[in-house]
Amino acid sequence: MTYPTDRPATWFITGASRGLGLELVKKLLERGDNVAATTRSTERLIGSLEGTDTSRLHALALDLADEAQVVQAVNSTKERFGTIDVVVNNAGYGYLGAVEEVPDADVRAMFDVQIFGAWNVLRAVLPGFREAHSGHIINISSIVGLLAFPGWGLYAAGKFALEGLTASLAGEVADYGIKVNLVEPGYMRTDFLRPVSIGLPESTTDAYPAVREMVEQHLAMPGTQLGDPAKAAEAIITVATTGTAPIHQILGSDSLGLAEARVKGLTEAIDASRELAVTTDIPGVA
Ligand code: NAP
């Protein structure tokens, strides 16, 4: 897919009323692009865009876990703007708690946004993208989609799932001219770690002091994170306009350092597992 230069591009962005999604919407409207922005509250979205020209904004209130609502949102975007060029699956929130502590209902609710929501959007746009032999999908993952830490287990499970789904998809749609990227931010100064966003289990145990420490550290972090979400939004626009980013686009030097450490650790683990790995083959099979 080549990013359109002879007309405004049309973007479809989920989770748009705060944080990274909001910064992206603002920048795209300033560029003169068309933006379909999904949110749970169009009122909050419009309020957050005060002072921005919203004549090219298509604000959509919807529940991402409801496939029919997502299909309707995609259809109404095409009716308004004629096409969709770039999809950004951005909606998501963090969750901090030990694997043993996190209640089933909380995980299902998070996966509804993080996995099923993104998957619903993909299934709604892909037939049109295939038909047009064009389109760009950008899924917002996290450095926690590449490596996991104590306390982040269920959030990591969601982002790792998004990574696997996206990497498979990239291979499936390459012949249709559809581009696919994962964006892996480090810490960004958004609402992500504030009580309005972060999920926490209702009850905890004394069994995991390292997790309690992790939670305390992160709840004290808002306002000190390294990453600027406005710059991250600009980087995502670069991913779309150039079309040359690698499938895993790291954002933030904190994320970069952790990703490098992960590759090193994985290489060491592969080397250490080599001797036993080759003992399970059936002899004579090439
Ligand atoms: P944020 O400021 O908390 O914004 C999160 C956005 O996700 C909101 O605009 C919200 O949309 C949407 N969202 C949250 N809960 C939702 C739910 N239950 N249903 C539907 N939408 C929901 O956080 P952010 O940092 O911008 O997060 C954006 C993405 O970046 C997420 O996928 C997150 O995992 C990822 N990320 C963030 C960081 C970080 O440090 N900030 C690091 C790595 C990855 P509405 O309120 O408009 O519905």
CSV table of C-alpha atoms and ligand atoms in Angstrom, one decimal:
chain,number,residue,atom,x,y,z
A,1,MET,CA,0.0,0.0,0.0
A,2,THR,CA,1.2,3.5,-0.8
A,3,TYR,CA,0.0,6.2,1.6
A,4,PRO,CA,-2.2,8.5,-0.4
A,5,THR,CA,-0.7,11.8,-1.3
A,6,ASP,CA,-3.3,13.1,-3.8
A,7,ARG,CA,-6.2,13.2,-1.2
A,8,PRO,CA,-6.6,13.2,2.6
A,9,ALA,CA,-5.9,9.8,4.0
A,10,THR,CA,-8.6,8.2,6.1
A,11,TRP,CA,-7.6,6.8,9.5
A,12,PHE,CA,-9.7,4.5,11.8
A,13,ILE,CA,-8.4,4.8,15.4
A,14,THR,CA,-9.7,3.0,18.5
A,15,GLY,CA,-9.5,4.4,22.1
A,16,ALA,CA,-9.3,8.0,21.0
A,17,SER,CA,-10.4,10.2,23.9
A,18,ARG,CA,-7.2,10.1,25.9
A,19,GLY,CA,-3.5,9.5,25.8
A,20,LEU,CA,-1.8,8.3,22.6
A,21,GLY,CA,-5.0,7.9,20.7
A,22,LEU,CA,-6.1,11.4,21.4
A,23,GLU,CA,-2.6,12.8,20.4
A,24,LEU,CA,-2.8,10.9,17.1
A,25,VAL,CA,-6.3,12.2,16.4
A,26,LYS,CA,-5.2,15.8,17.0
A,27,LYS,CA,-2.1,15.5,14.8
A,28,LEU,CA,-4.1,13.9,11.9
A,29,LEU,CA,-6.8,16.5,12.0
A,30,GLU,CA,-4.1,19.2,12.0
A,31,ARG,CA,-2.6,17.5,8.9
A,32,GLY,CA,-6.0,17.6,7.2
A,33,ASP,CA,-6.6,13.9,7.2
A,34,ASN,CA,-10.0,12.2,7.8
A,35,VAL,CA,-10.2,10.5,11.2
A,36,ALA,CA,-12.8,8.0,12.4
A,37,ALA,CA,-12.2,7.8,16.1
A,38,THR,CA,-13.8,5.2,18.4
A,39,THR,CA,-14.3,5.9,22.0
A,40,ARG,CA,-16.6,5.0,24.9
A,41,SER,CA,-17.5,8.6,25.2
A,42,THR,CA,-17.8,11.0,22.2
A,43,GLU,CA,-18.6,13.7,24.7
A,44,ARG,CA,-15.1,13.3,26.3
A,45,LEU,CA,-13.5,13.0,22.9
A,46,ILE,CA,-15.1,16.2,21.5
A,47,GLY,CA,-14.3,18.0,24.8
A,48,SER,CA,-10.6,16.9,24.6
A,49,LEU,CA,-10.4,18.3,21.0
A,50,GLU,CA,-11.4,21.9,21.9
A,51,GLY,CA,-9.5,24.3,19.7
A,52,THR,CA,-8.9,21.6,17.0
A,53,ASP,CA,-10.8,21.8,13.6
A,54,THR,CA,-13.1,18.7,13.9
A,55,SER,CA,-14.7,19.0,10.5
A,56,ARG,CA,-12.9,15.9,9.3
A,57,LEU,CA,-13.6,13.9,12.5
A,58,HIS,CA,-16.1,11.0,12.5
A,59,ALA,CA,-16.6,10.3,16.3
A,60,LEU,CA,-17.9,6.9,17.0
A,61,ALA,CA,-19.2,5.7,20.4
A,62,LEU,CA,-19.0,2.0,20.6
A,63,ASP,CA,-18.1,-1.1,22.5
A,64,LEU,CA,-15.2,-2.7,20.7
A,65,ALA,CA,-16.1,-6.2,22.1
A,66,ASP,CA,-19.4,-6.0,20.1
A,67,GLU,CA,-18.7,-7.2,16.6
A,68,ALA,CA,-21.9,-5.8,15.1
A,69,GLN,CA,-21.1,-2.3,16.5
A,70,VAL,CA,-17.6,-2.5,15.1
A,71,VAL,CA,-18.9,-3.5,11.6
A,72,GLN,CA,-21.4,-0.7,11.7
A,73,ALA,CA,-18.6,1.8,12.7
A,74,VAL,CA,-16.4,0.6,9.8
A,75,ASN,CA,-19.3,0.9,7.4
A,76,SER,CA,-20.3,4.3,8.5
A,77,THR,CA,-16.7,5.5,8.1
A,78,LYS,CA,-16.6,4.3,4.5
A,79,GLU,CA,-20.0,5.9,3.9
A,80,ARG,CA,-18.6,9.2,5.2
A,81,PHE,CA,-15.1,9.2,3.8
A,82,GLY,CA,-15.3,6.6,0.9
A,83,THR,CA,-12.5,4.4,2.1
A,84,ILE,CA,-10.2,3.5,5.1
A,85,ASP,CA,-6.5,3.7,4.5
A,86,VAL,CA,-5.0,3.2,8.0
A,87,VAL,CA,-6.3,1.3,11.0
A,88,VAL,CA,-4.7,1.9,14.5
A,89,ASN,CA,-5.8,-0.6,17.1
A,90,ASN,CA,-4.8,1.5,20.1
A,91,ALA,CA,-7.5,1.0,22.8
A,92,GLY,CA,-6.1,-0.8,25.8
A,93,TYR,CA,-5.3,-0.5,29.4
A,94,GLY,CA,-2.7,-1.9,31.9
A,95,TYR,CA,-3.3,-4.3,34.7
A,96,LEU,CA,-1.0,-4.8,37.7
A,97,GLY,CA,-1.3,-7.9,39.9
A,98,ALA,CA,0.2,-11.3,40.5
A,99,VAL,CA,-1.0,-14.1,38.2
A,100,GLU,CA,-2.6,-15.8,41.2
A,101,GLU,CA,-4.5,-12.7,42.3
A,102,VAL,CA,-6.1,-11.4,39.1
A,103,PRO,CA,-9.9,-12.3,38.9
A,104,ASP,CA,-11.2,-14.1,35.9
A,105,ALA,CA,-13.8,-11.3,35.1
A,106,ASP,CA,-11.1,-8.6,35.1
A,107,VAL,CA,-8.9,-10.6,32.6
A,108,ARG,CA,-11.9,-11.3,30.3
A,109,ALA,CA,-12.8,-7.6,30.3
A,110,MET,CA,-9.2,-6.6,29.4
A,111,PHE,CA,-9.0,-9.2,26.7
A,112,ASP,CA,-12.3,-8.0,25.3
A,113,VAL,CA,-10.6,-4.7,24.5
A,114,GLN,CA,-7.1,-5.7,23.9
A,115,ILE,CA,-7.6,-8.9,21.8
A,116,PHE,CA,-11.2,-9.4,20.8
A,117,GLY,CA,-11.7,-5.6,20.2
A,118,ALA,CA,-8.7,-5.5,17.9
A,119,TRP,CA,-9.7,-8.7,16.2
A,120,ASN,CA,-13.2,-7.4,15.6
A,121,VAL,CA,-11.8,-4.3,13.9
A,122,LEU,CA,-9.4,-6.4,11.8
A,123,ARG,CA,-12.2,-8.7,10.6
A,124,ALA,CA,-14.3,-5.7,9.7
A,125,VAL,CA,-11.7,-4.0,7.6
A,126,LEU,CA,-9.8,-6.8,6.0
A,127,PRO,CA,-12.3,-7.7,3.2
A,128,GLY,CA,-12.3,-4.1,2.0
A,129,PHE,CA,-8.5,-3.9,2.3
A,130,ARG,CA,-8.1,-7.2,0.3
A,131,GLU,CA,-10.5,-6.0,-2.4
A,132,ALA,CA,-8.6,-2.7,-2.7
A,133,HIS,CA,-5.2,-4.4,-2.6
A,134,SER,CA,-4.3,-1.6,-0.1
A,135,GLY,CA,-4.5,-0.7,3.5
A,136,HIS,CA,-2.2,-0.4,6.6
A,137,ILE,CA,-2.9,-2.0,10.0
A,138,ILE,CA,-0.9,-0.6,13.0
A,139,ASN,CA,-1.5,-2.5,16.2
A,140,ILE,CA,-0.3,-0.8,19.4
A,141,SER,CA,1.4,-3.4,21.5
A,142,SER,CA,4.0,-2.6,24.2
A,143,ILE,CA,7.5,-3.6,25.2
A,144,VAL,CA,5.4,-5.9,27.5
A,145,GLY,CA,4.4,-7.6,24.3
A,146,LEU,CA,8.0,-8.7,23.9
A,147,LEU,CA,9.0,-9.5,27.4
A,148,ALA,CA,7.2,-9.9,30.7
A,149,PHE,CA,7.8,-8.8,34.3
A,150,PRO,CA,6.4,-9.9,37.7
A,151,GLY,CA,3.0,-8.2,38.2
A,152,TRP,CA,2.3,-7.7,34.5
A,153,GLY,CA,1.4,-11.3,33.7
A,154,LEU,CA,-2.2,-10.8,32.4
A,155,TYR,CA,-1.5,-7.6,30.6
A,156,ALA,CA,1.5,-9.3,29.0
A,157,ALA,CA,-0.7,-12.3,28.1
A,158,GLY,CA,-3.0,-9.9,26.2
A,159,LYS,CA,-0.1,-8.0,24.4
A,160,PHE,CA,1.7,-11.3,23.6
A,161,ALA,CA,-1.6,-12.5,22.0
A,162,LEU,CA,-1.8,-9.4,20.0
A,163,GLU,CA,1.8,-9.9,18.8
A,164,GLY,CA,1.2,-13.4,17.7
A,165,LEU,CA,-2.0,-12.6,15.9
A,166,THR,CA,-0.4,-9.6,14.2
A,167,ALA,CA,2.7,-11.5,13.0
A,168,SER,CA,0.5,-14.2,11.5
A,169,LEU,CA,-1.7,-11.7,9.9
A,170,ALA,CA,1.2,-9.9,8.3
A,171,GLY,CA,2.2,-13.1,6.5
A,172,GLU,CA,-1.4,-13.8,5.4
A,173,VAL,CA,-2.1,-10.4,3.8
A,174,ALA,CA,1.3,-9.5,2.4
A,175,ASP,CA,0.2,-10.7,-1.1
A,176,TYR,CA,-2.8,-8.4,-0.9
A,177,GLY,CA,-0.6,-5.3,-0.6
A,178,ILE,CA,-1.7,-4.8,3.0
A,179,LYS,CA,1.0,-3.5,5.4
A,180,VAL,CA,1.0,-4.6,9.0
A,181,ASN,CA,3.0,-3.2,12.0
A,182,LEU,CA,3.3,-3.6,15.7
A,183,VAL,CA,4.2,-0.6,17.7
A,184,GLU,CA,6.1,-1.3,20.9
A,185,PRO,CA,6.2,1.7,23.2
A,186,GLY,CA,8.0,2.0,26.5
A,187,TYR,CA,6.6,4.2,29.2
A,188,MET,CA,4.6,7.1,27.9
A,189,ARG,CA,3.2,10.1,29.9
A,190,THR,CA,-0.5,9.3,29.4
A,191,ASP,CA,-3.3,8.2,31.8
A,192,PHE,CA,-2.0,4.6,31.4
A,193,LEU,CA,-0.7,4.3,35.0
A,194,ARG,CA,-3.4,6.6,36.6
A,195,PRO,CA,-6.4,5.2,38.5
A,196,VAL,CA,-8.7,6.2,35.6
A,197,SER,CA,-7.0,3.5,33.4
A,198,ILE,CA,-4.9,1.0,35.3
A,199,GLY,CA,-6.6,-2.2,36.5
A,200,LEU,CA,-5.8,-3.6,40.0
A,201,PRO,CA,-7.2,-6.7,41.7
A,202,GLU,CA,-9.7,-6.1,44.4
A,203,SER,CA,-7.8,-8.2,46.9
A,204,THR,CA,-4.1,-9.2,47.1
A,205,THR,CA,-2.0,-11.6,49.2
A,206,ASP,CA,1.2,-11.1,51.1
A,207,ALA,CA,2.8,-13.8,49.1
A,208,TYR,CA,4.4,-11.7,46.4
A,209,PRO,CA,6.4,-8.8,47.8
A,210,ALA,CA,8.2,-8.2,44.5
A,211,VAL,CA,4.8,-7.7,42.8
A,212,ARG,CA,3.7,-5.2,45.6
A,213,GLU,CA,6.9,-3.3,45.0
A,214,MET,CA,6.3,-3.3,41.3
A,215,VAL,CA,2.8,-2.0,41.8
A,216,GLU,CA,3.8,0.8,44.2
A,217,GLN,CA,6.6,1.9,41.9
A,218,HIS,CA,4.3,2.1,38.9
A,219,LEU,CA,1.5,3.9,40.7
A,220,ALA,CA,4.0,6.6,41.7
A,221,MET,CA,5.2,7.0,38.2
A,222,PRO,CA,2.6,9.2,36.4
A,223,GLY,CA,4.2,12.4,35.2
A,224,THR,CA,7.7,11.0,35.2
A,225,GLN,CA,7.6,8.6,32.3
A,226,LEU,CA,10.2,9.0,29.5
A,227,GLY,CA,7.9,8.9,26.5
A,228,ASP,CA,6.0,11.8,25.0
A,229,PRO,CA,2.7,10.6,23.6
A,230,ALA,CA,2.7,13.5,21.1
A,231,LYS,CA,6.0,12.4,19.7
A,232,ALA,CA,4.8,8.7,19.7
A,233,ALA,CA,1.8,9.9,17.6
A,234,GLU,CA,4.2,11.6,15.2
A,235,ALA,CA,6.2,8.4,14.9
A,236,ILE,CA,3.1,6.4,14.1
A,237,ILE,CA,2.3,8.8,11.4
A,238,THR,CA,5.8,8.3,10.0
A,239,VAL,CA,5.2,4.5,10.1
A,240,ALA,CA,2.1,5.0,8.0
A,241,THR,CA,3.4,7.6,5.6
A,242,THR,CA,6.7,6.0,4.8
A,243,GLY,CA,5.5,2.4,4.8
A,244,THR,CA,9.1,1.2,5.5
A,245,ALA,CA,9.0,0.5,9.2
A,246,PRO,CA,9.9,-3.1,10.4
A,247,ILE,CA,7.0,-5.2,11.7
A,248,HIS,CA,8.2,-4.5,15.2
A,249,GLN,CA,8.6,-0.8,15.6
A,250,ILE,CA,10.0,0.0,19.0
A,251,LEU,CA,9.2,3.5,20.5
A,252,GLY,CA,11.3,5.0,23.3
A,253,SER,CA,14.9,4.4,24.3
A,254,ASP,CA,13.7,2.6,27.4
A,255,SER,CA,11.8,0.1,25.2
A,256,LEU,CA,14.8,-0.2,22.9
A,257,GLY,CA,17.1,-1.2,25.7
A,258,LEU,CA,14.7,-3.7,27.1
A,259,ALA,CA,14.1,-5.2,23.6
A,260,GLU,CA,17.8,-5.6,23.1
A,261,ALA,CA,18.2,-7.3,26.5
A,262,ARG,CA,15.3,-9.6,25.5
A,263,VAL,CA,17.0,-10.7,22.3
A,264,LYS,CA,20.2,-11.3,24.1
A,265,GLY,CA,18.4,-13.4,26.8
A,266,LEU,CA,16.4,-15.3,24.2
A,267,THR,CA,19.6,-16.1,22.3
A,268,GLU,CA,21.3,-17.3,25.5
A,269,ALA,CA,18.2,-19.5,26.3
A,270,ILE,CA,18.2,-21.0,22.8
A,271,ASP,CA,21.9,-21.8,23.0
A,272,ALA,CA,21.4,-23.4,26.5
A,273,SER,CA,18.5,-25.5,25.2
A,274,ARG,CA,20.3,-26.7,22.1
A,275,GLU,CA,21.7,-30.0,23.5
A,276,LEU,CA,18.3,-31.2,24.8
A,277,ALA,CA,16.3,-29.8,21.9
A,278,VAL,CA,17.8,-32.1,19.3
A,279,THR,CA,17.1,-35.3,21.4
A,280,THR,CA,13.4,-35.4,20.5
A,281,ASP,CA,13.6,-35.9,16.7
A,282,ILE,CA,12.5,-39.2,15.1
A,283,PRO,CA,15.6,-40.5,13.3
A,284,GLY,CA,15.4,-40.6,9.5
A,285,VAL,CA,13.0,-37.7,9.1
A,286,ALA,CA,14.6,-34.8,7.2
B,1,NAP,P1,-4.6,5.9,28.2
B,1,NAP,O1,-4.2,7.4,28.3
B,1,NAP,O2,-5.1,5.3,29.5
B,1,NAP,O3,-5.7,5.8,27.0
B,1,NAP,C1,-6.2,4.5,26.8
B,1,NAP,C2,-7.2,4.6,25.7
B,1,NAP,O4,-7.7,3.2,25.5
B,1,NAP,C3,-8.3,5.5,26.0
B,1,NAP,O5,-8.4,6.5,25.1
B,1,NAP,C4,-9.6,4.6,26.0
B,1,NAP,O6,-10.5,5.0,25.1
B,1,NAP,C5,-9.1,3.3,25.6
B,1,NAP,N1,-9.7,2.3,26.5
B,1,NAP,C6,-9.3,2.1,27.8
B,1,NAP,N2,-10.1,1.2,28.4
B,1,NAP,C7,-11.0,0.8,27.4
B,1,NAP,C8,-12.1,-0.1,27.4
B,1,NAP,N3,-12.5,-0.8,28.5
B,1,NAP,N4,-12.8,-0.2,26.3
B,1,NAP,C9,-12.5,0.5,25.2
B,1,NAP,N5,-11.5,1.4,25.2
B,1,NAP,C10,-10.7,1.5,26.3
B,1,NAP,O7,-3.4,5.0,27.8
B,1,NAP,P2,-2.4,5.1,26.6
B,1,NAP,O8,-1.0,5.1,27.1
B,1,NAP,O9,-2.8,6.2,25.6
B,1,NAP,O10,-2.6,3.7,25.9
B,1,NAP,C11,-2.8,3.6,24.5
B,1,NAP,C12,-2.2,2.2,24.1
B,1,NAP,O11,-0.8,2.2,24.3
B,1,NAP,C13,-2.7,1.0,24.9
B,1,NAP,O12,-3.0,-0.1,24.0
B,1,NAP,C14,-1.6,0.7,25.8
B,1,NAP,O13,-1.6,-0.7,26.2
B,1,NAP,C15,-0.4,1.0,25.0
B,1,NAP,N6,0.8,1.3,25.8
B,1,NAP,C16,0.9,2.3,26.6
B,1,NAP,C17,2.1,2.5,27.3
B,1,NAP,C18,2.2,3.7,28.3
B,1,NAP,O14,3.2,3.7,29.1
B,1,NAP,N7,1.4,4.7,28.3
B,1,NAP,C19,3.2,1.7,27.1
B,1,NAP,C20,3.1,0.7,26.2
B,1,NAP,C21,1.9,0.5,25.5
B,1,NAP,P3,-11.9,5.8,25.4
B,1,NAP,O15,-11.8,6.2,26.9
B,1,NAP,O16,-11.9,6.9,24.5
B,1,NAP,O17,-13.0,4.8,25.2
